[in-house]
Tab-separated table of C-alpha atoms in Angstrom:
chain	number	residue	atom	x	y	z
A	287	MET	CA	95.653	80.167	85.077
A	288	ASN	CA	92.050	79.038	84.677
A	289	SER	CA	93.129	75.811	83.043
A	290	PHE	CA	94.989	74.606	86.103
A	291	PHE	CA	93.651	71.475	87.698
A	292	LEU	CA	94.103	70.463	91.268
A	293	GLN	CA	95.408	67.033	91.941
A	294	ILE	CA	94.640	66.276	95.544
A	295	ASN	CA	95.915	63.156	97.187
A	296	THR	CA	92.930	61.458	98.795
A	297	MET	CA	95.211	59.926	101.382
A	298	ALA	CA	95.649	63.382	102.904
A	299	ARG	CA	92.238	63.101	104.531
A	300	ALA	CA	93.028	59.747	106.083
A	301	GLU	CA	96.438	60.917	107.298
A	302	GLY	CA	95.328	64.437	108.252
A	303	ASP	CA	93.514	65.747	111.264
A	304	SER	CA	90.274	64.007	112.026
A	305	LYS	CA	88.872	67.256	113.456
A	306	GLU	CA	88.759	68.770	109.946
A	307	PRO	CA	86.958	66.282	107.740
A	308	MET	CA	86.951	68.029	104.378
A	309	ASN	CA	86.070	66.544	101.045
A	310	GLU	CA	88.130	67.205	97.951
A	311	GLN	CA	85.737	69.828	96.602
A	312	ALA	CA	85.821	71.817	99.854
A	313	ILE	CA	89.623	71.678	99.883
A	314	ALA	CA	89.722	72.853	96.257
A	315	ASN	CA	87.327	75.705	97.053
A	316	VAL	CA	89.369	76.858	100.056
A	317	TYR	CA	92.558	76.631	98.002
A	318	ALA	CA	91.044	78.635	95.150
A	319	SER	CA	89.790	81.321	97.533
A	320	MET	CA	93.241	81.586	99.131
A	321	ARG	CA	94.854	82.031	95.705
A	322	THR	CA	92.213	84.608	94.762
A	323	GLU	CA	92.871	86.532	97.954
A	324	ILE	CA	96.618	86.617	97.229
A	325	ASN	CA	95.954	87.796	93.668
A	326	ASN	CA	93.647	90.544	94.982
A	327	ILE	CA	96.368	91.738	97.359
A	328	TYR	CA	98.865	91.848	94.480
A	329	SER	CA	96.385	93.818	92.375
A	330	LYS	CA	95.885	96.342	95.164
A	331	ILE	CA	99.654	96.670	95.650
A	332	THR	CA	100.077	97.354	91.933
A	333	GLU	CA	97.292	99.946	91.981
A	334	LEU	CA	98.821	101.735	94.977
A	335	GLU	CA	102.286	101.666	93.401
A	336	MET	CA	100.815	103.450	90.384
A	337	GLU	CA	99.371	106.113	92.715
A	338	VAL	CA	102.765	106.531	94.409
A	339	SER	CA	104.281	107.001	90.961
A	340	GLU	CA	101.701	109.677	90.145
A	341	HIS	CA	102.399	111.448	93.446
A	342	SER	CA	106.130	111.411	92.621
A	343	LEU	CA	105.434	112.966	89.224
A	344	VAL	CA	103.385	115.737	90.819
A	345	ILE	CA	106.043	116.384	93.473
A	346	ASN	CA	108.787	116.564	90.849
A	347	ALA	CA	106.688	118.877	88.688
A	348	ILE	CA	105.786	121.436	91.383
A	349	LYS	CA	108.895	121.333	93.600
A	350	PRO	CA	111.001	123.714	91.451
A	351	LEU	CA	108.161	126.243	91.125
A	352	ASP	CA	107.652	129.354	93.258
A	353	PRO	CA	106.029	128.294	96.588
A	354	SER	CA	103.583	131.212	96.477
A	355	ARG	CA	102.304	130.217	93.052
A	356	ARG	CA	98.678	129.153	92.760
A	357	CYS	CA	97.848	125.530	92.103
A	358	TYR	CA	94.741	123.411	92.189
A	359	ARG	CA	94.221	120.219	94.096
A	360	MET	CA	91.418	117.708	93.724
A	361	VAL	CA	89.950	116.782	97.115
A	362	GLY	CA	87.035	114.365	97.103
A	363	GLY	CA	85.972	115.348	93.609
A	364	VAL	CA	86.186	119.089	94.356
A	365	LEU	CA	88.895	121.273	92.844
A	366	ILE	CA	90.433	123.523	95.495
A	367	GLU	CA	92.731	126.476	94.879
A	368	ARG	CA	95.820	126.524	97.106
A	369	THR	CA	99.445	127.564	96.926
A	370	ILE	CA	102.283	125.190	96.146
A	371	SER	CA	103.643	125.665	99.661
A	372	GLU	CA	100.323	124.320	101.052
A	373	VAL	CA	99.932	121.475	98.578
A	374	LEU	CA	103.468	120.076	98.499
A	375	PRO	CA	103.517	118.843	102.132
A	376	ALA	CA	100.083	117.269	101.690
A	377	VAL	CA	101.187	115.419	98.570
A	378	HIS	CA	104.343	114.243	100.380
A	379	GLY	CA	102.199	113.025	103.284
A	380	ASN	CA	99.834	111.162	100.984
A	381	LYS	CA	102.748	109.522	99.196
A	382	GLU	CA	104.286	108.370	102.487
A	383	GLY	CA	100.907	107.021	103.625
A	384	LEU	CA	100.538	105.055	100.412
A	385	GLU	CA	104.038	103.621	100.824
A	386	GLU	CA	103.151	102.473	104.365
A	387	VAL	CA	99.992	100.775	103.091
A	388	ILE	CA	102.018	99.056	100.364
A	389	ALA	CA	104.467	97.789	102.994
A	390	ARG	CA	101.617	96.402	105.115
A	391	LEU	CA	99.993	94.762	102.103
A	392	THR	CA	103.329	93.222	101.111
A	393	ASP	CA	103.663	91.751	104.609
A	394	ALA	CA	100.101	90.457	104.396
A	395	SER	CA	100.786	88.842	101.026
A	396	GLU	CA	103.874	87.108	102.441
A	397	ARG	CA	101.805	85.740	105.352
A	398	LYS	CA	99.113	84.565	102.932
A	399	LYS	CA	101.702	82.857	100.726
A	400	LYS	CA	103.031	80.996	103.785
A	401	GLU	CA	99.490	79.961	104.738
A	402	LEU	CA	98.936	78.749	101.188
A	403	ALA	CA	102.174	76.737	101.240
A	404	GLU	CA	101.173	75.166	104.575
A	405	PHE	CA	97.729	74.359	103.167
A	406	GLU	CA	99.318	72.776	100.084
A	407	ALA	CA	101.607	70.675	102.280
A	408	LYS	CA	98.820	69.657	104.660
A	409	TYR	CA	96.493	68.431	101.932
A	410	LYS	CA	99.244	67.393	99.500
A	411	ILE	CA	97.990	69.659	96.747
A	412	ARG	CA	99.835	69.517	93.444
A	413	ILE	CA	99.138	71.796	90.515
A	414	ARG	CA	99.351	70.351	87.069
A	415	LYS	CA	98.788	72.202	83.870
A	416	GLY	CA	95.862	71.561	81.579
A	417	ASP	CA	96.149	69.742	78.263
A	418	ALA	CA	96.220	72.959	76.219
A	419	GLU	CA	99.093	74.368	78.251
A	420	MET	CA	100.971	71.084	78.047
A	421	ARG	CA	100.693	71.207	74.246
A	422	ASP	CA	101.882	74.827	74.211
A	423	GLU	CA	104.894	73.911	76.343
A	424	GLY	CA	105.600	70.956	74.078
A	425	LYS	CA	105.801	73.321	71.121
A	426	LYS	CA	108.122	75.645	73.000
A	427	GLU	CA	110.449	72.787	73.913
A	428	GLY	CA	110.611	71.588	70.315
A	429	ASN	CA	108.708	68.345	70.811
A	430	ALA	CA	107.262	68.152	67.336
A	431	GLN	CA	104.913	65.372	66.390
A	432	GLY	CA	104.623	64.507	62.774
A	433	VAL	CA	104.271	61.785	60.206
A	434	LEU	CA	107.090	59.317	59.829
A	435	VAL	CA	108.056	58.935	56.168
A	436	GLY	CA	110.221	56.202	54.754
A	437	PRO	CA	113.112	56.731	52.357
A	438	ALA	CA	112.299	58.404	49.061
A	439	GLY	CA	111.562	56.049	46.210
A	440	SER	CA	110.672	52.992	48.264
A	441	ASN	CA	107.527	51.230	47.195
A	442	SER	CA	107.104	48.862	50.085
């Protein structure tokens, strides 16, 4: 993704709002920061989904056990001894809280993607791939470049 180049139509400034005079570099910087923010939200969503998965594993592992059985729970870096009947509701609550946060982050990412699309439309931003990626795609599509050789045995 680092080899993407921005192709910004310079006419966008002339046609756009006069209250926001931005040069191409400023537009590119704002665009890059918006994309970075969206990527950070996706990373956080992925991280929280992994935690939800871990909570599900713990719930599935301790649910069939005797509720009076001892278990240990890590709270703020401290290992605390509790019973399964005390820990199970807390783990359920944490899992539900994480799922709510994921839902809010997903909504936020959708809003950010809309803002990004509006920004792209406003400044007529087009993304084109770098030369290296274009060559890689050319290989995938079967566009081979080679040497043209005449018929065998011709001396001309």
